[in-house]
Every structure is written in structure tokens, then in C-alpha cells.
XYZ file of C-alpha atoms in Angstrom:
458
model
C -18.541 96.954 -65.046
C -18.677 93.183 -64.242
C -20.719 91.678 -61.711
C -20.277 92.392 -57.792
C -21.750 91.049 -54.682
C -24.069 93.181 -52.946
C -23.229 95.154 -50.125
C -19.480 95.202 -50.894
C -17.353 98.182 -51.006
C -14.390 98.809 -53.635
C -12.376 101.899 -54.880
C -12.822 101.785 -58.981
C -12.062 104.386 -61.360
C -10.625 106.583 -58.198
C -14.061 106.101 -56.816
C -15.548 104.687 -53.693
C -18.603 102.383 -55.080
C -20.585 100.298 -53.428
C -22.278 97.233 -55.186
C -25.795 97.182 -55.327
C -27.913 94.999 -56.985
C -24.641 93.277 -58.790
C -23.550 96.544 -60.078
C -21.327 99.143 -59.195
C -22.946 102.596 -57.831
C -20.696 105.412 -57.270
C -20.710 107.150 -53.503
C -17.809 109.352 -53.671
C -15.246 110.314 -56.160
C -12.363 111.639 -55.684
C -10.753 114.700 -56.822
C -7.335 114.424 -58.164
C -6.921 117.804 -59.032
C -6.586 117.639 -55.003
C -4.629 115.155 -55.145
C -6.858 112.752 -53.985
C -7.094 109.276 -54.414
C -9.498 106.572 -52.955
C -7.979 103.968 -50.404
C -9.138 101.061 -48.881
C -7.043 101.407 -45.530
C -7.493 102.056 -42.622
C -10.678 102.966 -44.018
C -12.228 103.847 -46.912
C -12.696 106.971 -47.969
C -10.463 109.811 -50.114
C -6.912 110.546 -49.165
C -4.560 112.701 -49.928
C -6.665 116.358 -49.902
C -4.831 119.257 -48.114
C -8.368 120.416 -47.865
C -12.113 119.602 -48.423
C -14.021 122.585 -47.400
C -16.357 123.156 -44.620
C -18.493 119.755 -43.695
C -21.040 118.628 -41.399
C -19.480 115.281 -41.304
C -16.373 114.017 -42.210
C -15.798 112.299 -45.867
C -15.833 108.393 -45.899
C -17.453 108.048 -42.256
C -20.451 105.416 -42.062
C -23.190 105.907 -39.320
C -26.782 104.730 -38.941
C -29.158 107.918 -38.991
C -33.108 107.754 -39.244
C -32.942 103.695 -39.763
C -30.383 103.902 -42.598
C -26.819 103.329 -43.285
C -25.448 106.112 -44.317
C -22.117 107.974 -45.141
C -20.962 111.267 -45.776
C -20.699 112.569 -49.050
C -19.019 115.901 -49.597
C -19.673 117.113 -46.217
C -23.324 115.376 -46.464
C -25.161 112.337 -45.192
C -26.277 109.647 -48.238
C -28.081 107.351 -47.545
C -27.036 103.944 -49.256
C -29.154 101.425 -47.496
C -32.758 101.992 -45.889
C -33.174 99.256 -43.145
C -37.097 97.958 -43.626
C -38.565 98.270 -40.080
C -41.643 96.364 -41.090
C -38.936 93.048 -41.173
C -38.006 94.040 -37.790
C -34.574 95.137 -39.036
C -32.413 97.720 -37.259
C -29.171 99.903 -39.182
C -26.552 98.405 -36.410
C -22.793 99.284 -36.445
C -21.634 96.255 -34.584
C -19.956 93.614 -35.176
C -20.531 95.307 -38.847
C -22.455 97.844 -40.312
C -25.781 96.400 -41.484
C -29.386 95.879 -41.721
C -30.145 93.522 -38.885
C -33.193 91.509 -37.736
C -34.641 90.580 -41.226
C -35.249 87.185 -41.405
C -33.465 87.076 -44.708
C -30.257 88.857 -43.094
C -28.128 87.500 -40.062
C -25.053 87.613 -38.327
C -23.480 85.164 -40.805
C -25.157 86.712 -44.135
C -22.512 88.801 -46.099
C -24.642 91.152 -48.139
C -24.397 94.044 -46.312
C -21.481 94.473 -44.460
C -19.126 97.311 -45.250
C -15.250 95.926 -45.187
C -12.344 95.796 -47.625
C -12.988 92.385 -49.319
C -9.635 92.040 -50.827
C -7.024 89.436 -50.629
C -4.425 91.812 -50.167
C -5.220 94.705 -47.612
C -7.576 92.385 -45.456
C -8.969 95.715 -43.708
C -12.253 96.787 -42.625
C -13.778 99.998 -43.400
C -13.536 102.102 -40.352
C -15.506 105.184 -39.007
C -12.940 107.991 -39.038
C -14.147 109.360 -35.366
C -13.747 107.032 -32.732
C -14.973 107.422 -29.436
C -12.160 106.968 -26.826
C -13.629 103.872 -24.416
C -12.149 102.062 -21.738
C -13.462 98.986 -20.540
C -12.155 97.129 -17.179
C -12.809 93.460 -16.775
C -12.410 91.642 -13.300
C -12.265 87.638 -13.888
C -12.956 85.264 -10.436
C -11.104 82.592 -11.214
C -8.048 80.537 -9.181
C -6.056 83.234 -10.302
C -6.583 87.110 -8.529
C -6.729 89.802 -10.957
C -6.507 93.575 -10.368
C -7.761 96.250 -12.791
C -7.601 100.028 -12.301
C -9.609 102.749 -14.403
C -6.038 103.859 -15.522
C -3.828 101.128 -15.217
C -4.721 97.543 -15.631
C -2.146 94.651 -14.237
C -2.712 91.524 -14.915
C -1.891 87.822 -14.190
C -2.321 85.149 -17.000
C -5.163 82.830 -15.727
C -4.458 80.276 -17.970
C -3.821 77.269 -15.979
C -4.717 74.714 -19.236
C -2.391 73.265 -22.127
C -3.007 70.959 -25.456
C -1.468 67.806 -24.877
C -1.256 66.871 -28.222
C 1.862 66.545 -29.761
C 1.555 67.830 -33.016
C 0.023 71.343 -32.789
C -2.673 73.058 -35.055
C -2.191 76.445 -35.334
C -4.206 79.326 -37.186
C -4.716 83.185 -37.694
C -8.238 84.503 -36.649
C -8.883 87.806 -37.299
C -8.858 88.904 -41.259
C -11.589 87.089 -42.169
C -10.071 85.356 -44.981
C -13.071 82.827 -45.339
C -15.048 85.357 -46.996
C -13.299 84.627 -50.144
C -13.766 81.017 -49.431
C -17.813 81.069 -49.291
C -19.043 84.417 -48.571
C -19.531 84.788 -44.953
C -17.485 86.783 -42.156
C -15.722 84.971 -39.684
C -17.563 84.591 -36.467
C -16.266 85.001 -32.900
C -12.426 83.812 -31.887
C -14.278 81.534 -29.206
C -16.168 79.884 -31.829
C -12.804 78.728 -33.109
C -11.354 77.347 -29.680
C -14.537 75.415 -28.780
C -13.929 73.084 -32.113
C -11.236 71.578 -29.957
C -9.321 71.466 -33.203
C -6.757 74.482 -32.621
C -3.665 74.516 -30.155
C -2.714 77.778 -30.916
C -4.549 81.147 -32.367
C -2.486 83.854 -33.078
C -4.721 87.461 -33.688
C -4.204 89.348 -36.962
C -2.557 92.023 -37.062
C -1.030 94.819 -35.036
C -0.133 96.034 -38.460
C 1.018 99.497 -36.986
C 3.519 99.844 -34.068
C 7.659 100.820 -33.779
C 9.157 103.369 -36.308
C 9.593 106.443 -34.727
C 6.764 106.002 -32.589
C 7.201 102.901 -30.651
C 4.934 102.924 -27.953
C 2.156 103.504 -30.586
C -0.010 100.849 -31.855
C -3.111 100.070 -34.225
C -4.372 96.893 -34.275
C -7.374 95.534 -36.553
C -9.790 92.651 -36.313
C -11.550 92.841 -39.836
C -15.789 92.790 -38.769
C -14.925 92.530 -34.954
C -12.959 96.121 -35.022
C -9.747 97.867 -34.357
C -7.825 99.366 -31.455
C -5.600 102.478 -31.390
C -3.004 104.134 -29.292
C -1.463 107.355 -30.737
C 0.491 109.916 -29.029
C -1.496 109.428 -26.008
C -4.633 108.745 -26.992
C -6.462 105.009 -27.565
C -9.589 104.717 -29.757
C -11.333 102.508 -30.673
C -13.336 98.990 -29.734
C -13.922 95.297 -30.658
C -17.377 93.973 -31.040
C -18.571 91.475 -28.323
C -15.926 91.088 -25.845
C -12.741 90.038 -27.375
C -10.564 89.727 -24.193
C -12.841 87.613 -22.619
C -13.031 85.183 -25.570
C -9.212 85.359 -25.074
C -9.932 84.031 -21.499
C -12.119 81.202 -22.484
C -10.218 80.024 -25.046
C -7.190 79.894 -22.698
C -9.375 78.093 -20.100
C -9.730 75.372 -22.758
C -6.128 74.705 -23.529
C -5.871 76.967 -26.522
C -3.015 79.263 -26.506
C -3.617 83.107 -28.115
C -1.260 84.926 -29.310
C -0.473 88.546 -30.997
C 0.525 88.461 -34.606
C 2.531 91.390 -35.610
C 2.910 92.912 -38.895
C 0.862 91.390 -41.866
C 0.979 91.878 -45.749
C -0.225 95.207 -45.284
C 0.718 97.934 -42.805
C 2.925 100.713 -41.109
C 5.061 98.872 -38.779
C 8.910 98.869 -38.562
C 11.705 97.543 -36.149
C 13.902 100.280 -36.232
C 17.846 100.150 -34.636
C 17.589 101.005 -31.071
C 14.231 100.295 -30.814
C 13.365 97.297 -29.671
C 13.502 97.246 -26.049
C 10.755 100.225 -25.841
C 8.567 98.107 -28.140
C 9.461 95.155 -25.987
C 7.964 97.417 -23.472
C 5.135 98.408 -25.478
C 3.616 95.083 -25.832
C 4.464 94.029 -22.408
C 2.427 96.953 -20.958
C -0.485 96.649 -23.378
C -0.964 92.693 -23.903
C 0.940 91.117 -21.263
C 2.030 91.512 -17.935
C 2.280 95.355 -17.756
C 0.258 97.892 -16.440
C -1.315 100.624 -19.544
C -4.318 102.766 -19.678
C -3.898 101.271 -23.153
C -4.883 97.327 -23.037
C -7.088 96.650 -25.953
C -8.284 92.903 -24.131
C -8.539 94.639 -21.020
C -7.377 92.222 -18.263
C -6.713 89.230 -20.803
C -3.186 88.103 -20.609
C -1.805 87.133 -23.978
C 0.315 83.729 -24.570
C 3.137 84.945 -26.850
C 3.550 86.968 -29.847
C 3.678 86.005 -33.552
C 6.116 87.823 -36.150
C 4.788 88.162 -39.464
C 7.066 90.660 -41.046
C 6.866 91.098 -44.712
C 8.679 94.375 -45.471
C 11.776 95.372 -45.362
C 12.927 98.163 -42.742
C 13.220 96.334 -39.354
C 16.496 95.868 -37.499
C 16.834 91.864 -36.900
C 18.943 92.522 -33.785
C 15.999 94.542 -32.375
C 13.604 92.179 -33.405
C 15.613 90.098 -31.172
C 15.597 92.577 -28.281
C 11.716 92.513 -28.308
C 11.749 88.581 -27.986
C 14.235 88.713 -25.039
C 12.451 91.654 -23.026
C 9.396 90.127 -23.112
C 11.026 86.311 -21.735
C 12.564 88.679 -19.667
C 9.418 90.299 -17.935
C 6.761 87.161 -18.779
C 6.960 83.167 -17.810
C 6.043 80.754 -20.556
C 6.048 82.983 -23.287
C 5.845 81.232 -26.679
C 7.105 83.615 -29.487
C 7.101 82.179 -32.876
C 8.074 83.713 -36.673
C 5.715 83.471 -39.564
C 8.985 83.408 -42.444
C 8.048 82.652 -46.230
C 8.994 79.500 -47.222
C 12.273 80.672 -49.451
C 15.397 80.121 -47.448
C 16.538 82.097 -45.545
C 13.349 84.552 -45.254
C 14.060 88.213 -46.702
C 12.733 89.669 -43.464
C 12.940 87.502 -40.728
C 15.943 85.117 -41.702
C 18.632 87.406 -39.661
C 16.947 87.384 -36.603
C 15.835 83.457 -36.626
C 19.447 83.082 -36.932
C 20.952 84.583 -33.980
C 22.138 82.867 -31.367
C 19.638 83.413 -27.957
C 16.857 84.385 -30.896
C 13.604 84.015 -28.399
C 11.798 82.356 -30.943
C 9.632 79.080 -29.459
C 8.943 77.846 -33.104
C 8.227 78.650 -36.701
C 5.113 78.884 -38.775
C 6.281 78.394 -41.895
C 4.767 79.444 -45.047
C 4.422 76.954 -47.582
C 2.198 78.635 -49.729
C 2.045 81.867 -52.158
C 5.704 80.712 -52.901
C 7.463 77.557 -55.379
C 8.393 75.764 -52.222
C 5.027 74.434 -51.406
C 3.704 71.149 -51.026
C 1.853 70.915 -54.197
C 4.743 71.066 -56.654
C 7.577 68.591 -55.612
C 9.789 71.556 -54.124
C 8.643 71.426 -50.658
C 11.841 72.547 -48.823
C 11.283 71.280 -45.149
C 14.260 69.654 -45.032
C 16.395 72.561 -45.701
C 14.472 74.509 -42.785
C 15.057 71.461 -40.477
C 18.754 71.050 -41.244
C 18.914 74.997 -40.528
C 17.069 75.065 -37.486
C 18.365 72.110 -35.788
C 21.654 73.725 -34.662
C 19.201 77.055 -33.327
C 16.622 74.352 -32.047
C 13.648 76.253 -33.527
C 10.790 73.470 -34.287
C 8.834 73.963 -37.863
C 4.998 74.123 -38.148
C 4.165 73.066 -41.923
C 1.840 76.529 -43.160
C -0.639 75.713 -45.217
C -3.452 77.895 -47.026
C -7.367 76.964 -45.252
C -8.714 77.016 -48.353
C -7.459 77.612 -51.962
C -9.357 80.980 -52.085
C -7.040 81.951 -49.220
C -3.570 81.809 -51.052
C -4.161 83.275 -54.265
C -1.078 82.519 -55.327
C -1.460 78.819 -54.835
C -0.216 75.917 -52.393
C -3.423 74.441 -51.201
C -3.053 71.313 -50.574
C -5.639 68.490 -49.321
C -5.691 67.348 -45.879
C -4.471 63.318 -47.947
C -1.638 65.423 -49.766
C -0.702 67.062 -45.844
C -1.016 63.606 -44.530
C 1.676 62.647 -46.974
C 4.341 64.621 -46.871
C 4.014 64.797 -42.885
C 4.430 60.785 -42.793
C 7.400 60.636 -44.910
C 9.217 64.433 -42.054
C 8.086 61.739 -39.317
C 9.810 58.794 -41.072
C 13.099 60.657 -41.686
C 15.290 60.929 -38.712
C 16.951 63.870 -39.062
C 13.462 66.030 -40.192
C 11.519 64.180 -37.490
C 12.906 65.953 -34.757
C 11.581 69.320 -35.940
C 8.265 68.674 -36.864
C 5.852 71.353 -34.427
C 2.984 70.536 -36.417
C 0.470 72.733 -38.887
C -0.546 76.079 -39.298
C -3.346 77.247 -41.576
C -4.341 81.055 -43.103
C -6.876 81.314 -41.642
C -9.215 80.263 -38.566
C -12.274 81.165 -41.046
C -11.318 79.879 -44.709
C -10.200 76.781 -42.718
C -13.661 76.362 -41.159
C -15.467 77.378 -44.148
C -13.408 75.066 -46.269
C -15.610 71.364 -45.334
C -14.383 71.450 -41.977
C -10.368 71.283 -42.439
C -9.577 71.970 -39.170
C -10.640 68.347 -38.732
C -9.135 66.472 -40.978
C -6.491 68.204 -40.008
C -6.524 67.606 -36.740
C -6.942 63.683 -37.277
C -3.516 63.803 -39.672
C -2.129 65.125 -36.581
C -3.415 62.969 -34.377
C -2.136 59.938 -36.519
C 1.048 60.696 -36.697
């Protein structure tokens, strides 16, 4: 086995293993004479077994018992990390199962936390019982907001907008920094207060539509996940997302709802979208749910991030226009790759009356990025200025973020923005920058600011 960093969790060998000490300790293998295999998502644990027997506890859950992290184990409770109470540190499940109160071990320190530390499924490891909580938020601000114990409507109380012209946008939510220098991301306020950031989309509602539309999973790496099936939500975010949302909104940042991700159950079927239209509206904007994972935080917009095939683009268009329909200043924007015309999103960015606000572009993981000399802008611009659809230019926030390259320094961005501004017909379409993510961009030497000065020099 080669080397690992402690504390994080992998399936090897069709084993759960944990690293400990730089190498690889087994906690649970599974059985695939039961058909079993270990999976990283939603959760780890072993999937796939019709049955496992009688158990005390249910396979792959984590819980803290007697001052330990533990997790179950055939129907028992291992213990894989004793929490030293004479350092004062306590086994704590939020934001992230750890050891905390050491001196050695903090909020930022990476070297216990249990989560799926992969570039591709970007998924935390998840208890598999959740208890059911609802939480109801009143805000005193200019604007009046009324909550119920069942029903929540809500009124946006964002009364603040960036004036800058060129926007910086970024994901916050997968934790994609990690890879960048070992640390998780830290709270979606943190992000807003840099004054760097116009827009934040959250990552991902990587379950919702199929045959199921007005169900919904949503997942926010070490700050938690959110579910709604057949009736029944579950779930809870560390600290209090929805009032970060707030906050953020009160300084001029706009937050929206990024749907769909690399990795996920999610579909657009025919027929369906005014239901999921509905869905969202209910849930994150300015419905009424028992179901409102931000609790009386209004969201700005929605982000499409689509990258499998299976959705109607029609009803993707459906979705956009219900929710203009039903909310006022909605932005709605499309996260395409960079190859023209995107294999997912291309038919419904093309539509006439498409409800999309802008683009965010990915220029990365793809030929067409910056770094190579096939940077394809113009051929998006030329497209989109007969749908008039402005471009943001996506970048990776670090090279450990797009594996499959296109990072690009902030000098190289400055660049090959100057030379869109300088051409008249590319000009026009220019919305700005978006980077993957909020964390790999601030653990990457501070790009978010010399971002934000190529921007602002423009």
C-alpha cells in the first residue's frame, strides 16, 4: 500500500480502510458473495447486500460513543479513534466527525475528518440514520418575514448588489481545496466577507426530478446534507447555513443553488419540469414547504450544472420560466463544458425565451482552455450574442482542482480577458470569472484577489 494521510477514508481492495498512521487499516470488507461492494456515496459503507443479518447498529454508520469515534462493524461498534480527554479533546460529529479541543487539532486541521477525499465523487461520509429536524428562523430586518412550524414563506431580504462590472463567481460547498493544501473549506460567510465574490452558487442538489420530482438531496461536503424523500426530510447543516445565506446577501453577494454536479441521481425528465419548477420554488425560494433546508433564507437564482445525459432540454427550460414566473430578479445561469455546443446543456441554452441570466463556462478539464492556444470564447460569444446570454470565463482555483488541467495564472487570465475586452464583437459578452471552487481558490495564495484586481482593471 502507498502512503495515505491520516484520518482519511477510501474503499480499496472492496474494503472500507481508513488511514492511520500513513497506512491503510481495514474497517470493513465487503462480501461479494453478497454482492456487495464498498461505495463512497452518499456514504460510505457496503452496498449492494439483500441482507446482513441481525445488527445492533447499522453497517457504515459513524457515531461518538464513550469519547471515541466509532463505526459499526458487522452489526458492532469499532472503535477507530480514542479522543485523549487529558488534551481537552471531545469525539464531535459537527461540522465533521473528529477529535476536537486538542491543541494540536482544530477546526481547520484535516487529520481526522471522515469524508470522501476524491476528485471525482466530492461527497462526505454520511451517518445512515438521520434524525428528522426542523429549524424555523425569524430575521428583523426592513423586510417582514413569516415562518410556520409546517410551512415557511418567505420574502428575499436582500436589498444589496455588487456594483462591479465584471463579476467573480465561485462554487462553495465540495470542498475542493482539500486537494489544494489539506484543509476543509470553512464557512460560506467566510467566503462573502473577502469582498472578492459577486456570486456563490452552493454545490450540489445532486439528487432531484426523475420519477420523483418533488424529491431532493442536497450535500455540503463537512457542513452536511439535506433530504426530502417521499415525505420525509432528514438531515442538517453544521452552523447555520441559511443564515450565512442572509449575511452574505446583506453584503452584496448573490447565492445561488447549483444543480446537478459530476456525480449524482438527478434527471430532467419530459413532462417534468414545471413540478420541479415547483419543487425548488417551494423549498429555496418563494414557496411555502415543511421542506426548506435554509429555513427562511431566500435564494438568488439557480445554477445548472448538468453533466449526464437523460434530461429533457425543453423541461430544463420549463424550470427556468416557472421560477421567473413565481420569483422577481431571479438570476439563473448554466455551468456548460467548454466544447461547443455542450452535450447536456447546449439544447436548452439555445432556445428561444431560455431563462438563462448568464453562463459559467468551463474552460478547464477540456482542450479549449486557456492554457493551450484553443481557448474558444469567441465561438461562445458569436453563439450567444443572438440569445443574449453573457459568458463568465471558468477557471480551475487551483491546479489540484481540475485534474485534468486548465489552470491558469491570474497574469495568463489577465491576458486573454484584455485582448475579449479589446475585440468588439467578444467585448459585449464578457460577465466576468468563475472559479471551482470558493476553497481551492482561497487556499491557492489568495486568487480570489488577484482575481478580483484583473477584474477590476479591466
Amino acid at each position: 500500500m502507498t502512503s495515505c494521510t491520516s484520518g482519511v477514508y477510501a474503499c480499496n481492495s472492496n474494503a472500507l480502510q481508513v488511514c492511520n498512521q500513513n497506512s491503510w487499516e481495514t474497517i470493513l470488507q465487503c462480501d461479494a458473495s453478497l454482492n456487495q461492494y464498498c461505495q463512497a456515496s452518499p456514504y460510505y459503507n457496503c452496498a449492494g447486500s439483500s441482507s446482513t443479518g441481525t445488527a445492533t447498529c447499522t453497517n457504515g454508520q459513524y457515531f461518538c460513543l464513550d469519547n471515541a469515534l466509532q463505526v459499526c462493524l458487522n452489526g458492532s461498534n469499532v472503535t477507530i479513534l480514542h479522543c485523549d480527554s487529558s488534551q481537552g479533546q471531545v469525539c464531535r460529529s459537527n461540522p465533521y466527525y473528529d477529535c476536537f479541543g486538542s491543541t494540536t487539532i482544530t477546526l481547520t486541521t484535516a487529520t481526522t475528518q471522515i469524508s470522501t477525499k476524491t476528485t471525482t465523487t466530492k461527497t462526505i461520509a454520511k451517518t445512515t440514520s438521520k434524525t428528522t429536524k426542523t429549524t424555523t428562523t425569524t430575521q428583523t430586518t426592513t423586510t417582514t418575514t413569516t415562518t410556520s412550524t409546517t410551512t415557511t414563506t418567505t420574502t428575499n431580504t436582500s436589498t444589496t448588489t455588487s456594483s462591479n462590472k465584471y463579476k467573480l463567481i465561485t462554487y462553495w460547498g465540495q470542498d475542493s481545496g482539500y486537494y489544494t493544501n489539506g484543509q476543509l473549506q470553512t464557512s460560506l460567510y467566510s467566503y462573502c466577507a473577502t469582498g472578492f465574490f459577486d456570486v456563490i452558487n452552493l454545490a450540489f442538489l445532486y439528487q432531484f426530478g426523475g420519477t420523483t420530482p418533488a424529491d431532493f438531496q442536497l450535500d455540503l461536503s463537512n457542513y452536511g446534507s439535506y433530504s426530502y424523500i417521499g415525505g420525509v426530510a432528514s438531515g442538517s447543516f453544521a452552523n447555520d447555513v441559511g443564515a450565512d445565506i442572509i449575511a452574505c446577501q446583506n453584503l452584496g453577494v448573490k447565492v445561488l443553488l447549483s444543480l446537478g454536479g459530476g456525480v449524482g441521481a438527478y434527471s430532467v425528465p419530459s413532462g417534468s419540469g414545471t413540478a420541479i419548477g415547483q419543487m425548488l420554488h417551494n423549498s429555496f425560494f418563494g414557496g411555502s414547504s415543511s421542506a426548506r433546508p435554509f429555513g427562511s433564507a431566500v435564494l438568488n437564482g439557480i445554477d445548472w450544472d448538468i453533466e449526464a445525459s437523460g434530461s429533457s432540454q425543453s423541461d430544463i427550460v420549463a424550470v427556468n420560466q416557472y421560477l421567473h414566473a413565481n420569483n422577481e430578479n431571479l438570476d439563473i445561469s448554466g455551468a456548460p463544458q467548454c466544447p461547443y455546443p455542450d452535450a447536456y446543456l447546449g439544447g436548452s441554452i439555445a432556445m428561444a425565451n431560455s431563462g438563462y441570466t448568464f453562463l459559467n463556462v468551463q474552460f478547464y478539464n477540456n482542450y479549449c482552455n486557456l492554457a493551450n492556444g484553443q481557448f474558444n470564447f469567441d465561438t461562445w460569444a458569436t453563439s450567444m450574442s443572438s440569445l443574449n446570454i453573457p459568458i463568465a470565463v471558468g477557471i480551475p482555483g487551483s491546479s489540484e482542482s481540475a485534474p485534468a488541467g486548465g489552470y491558469v495564472s491570474a497574469s495568463v487570465v489577465q491576458s486573454q480577458l484584455s485582448a475579449i475586452v479589446a475585440s468588439a464583437t467578444d467585448a459585449p459578452w464578457l460577465y466576468g470569472v468563475m472559479t471551482w471552487d470558493a476553497s481551492s481558490t482561497a487556499a491557492n495564495n489568495n486568487f480570489g484577489d488577484a482575481l478580483r484586481t484583473v477584474l477590476n482593471g479591466l
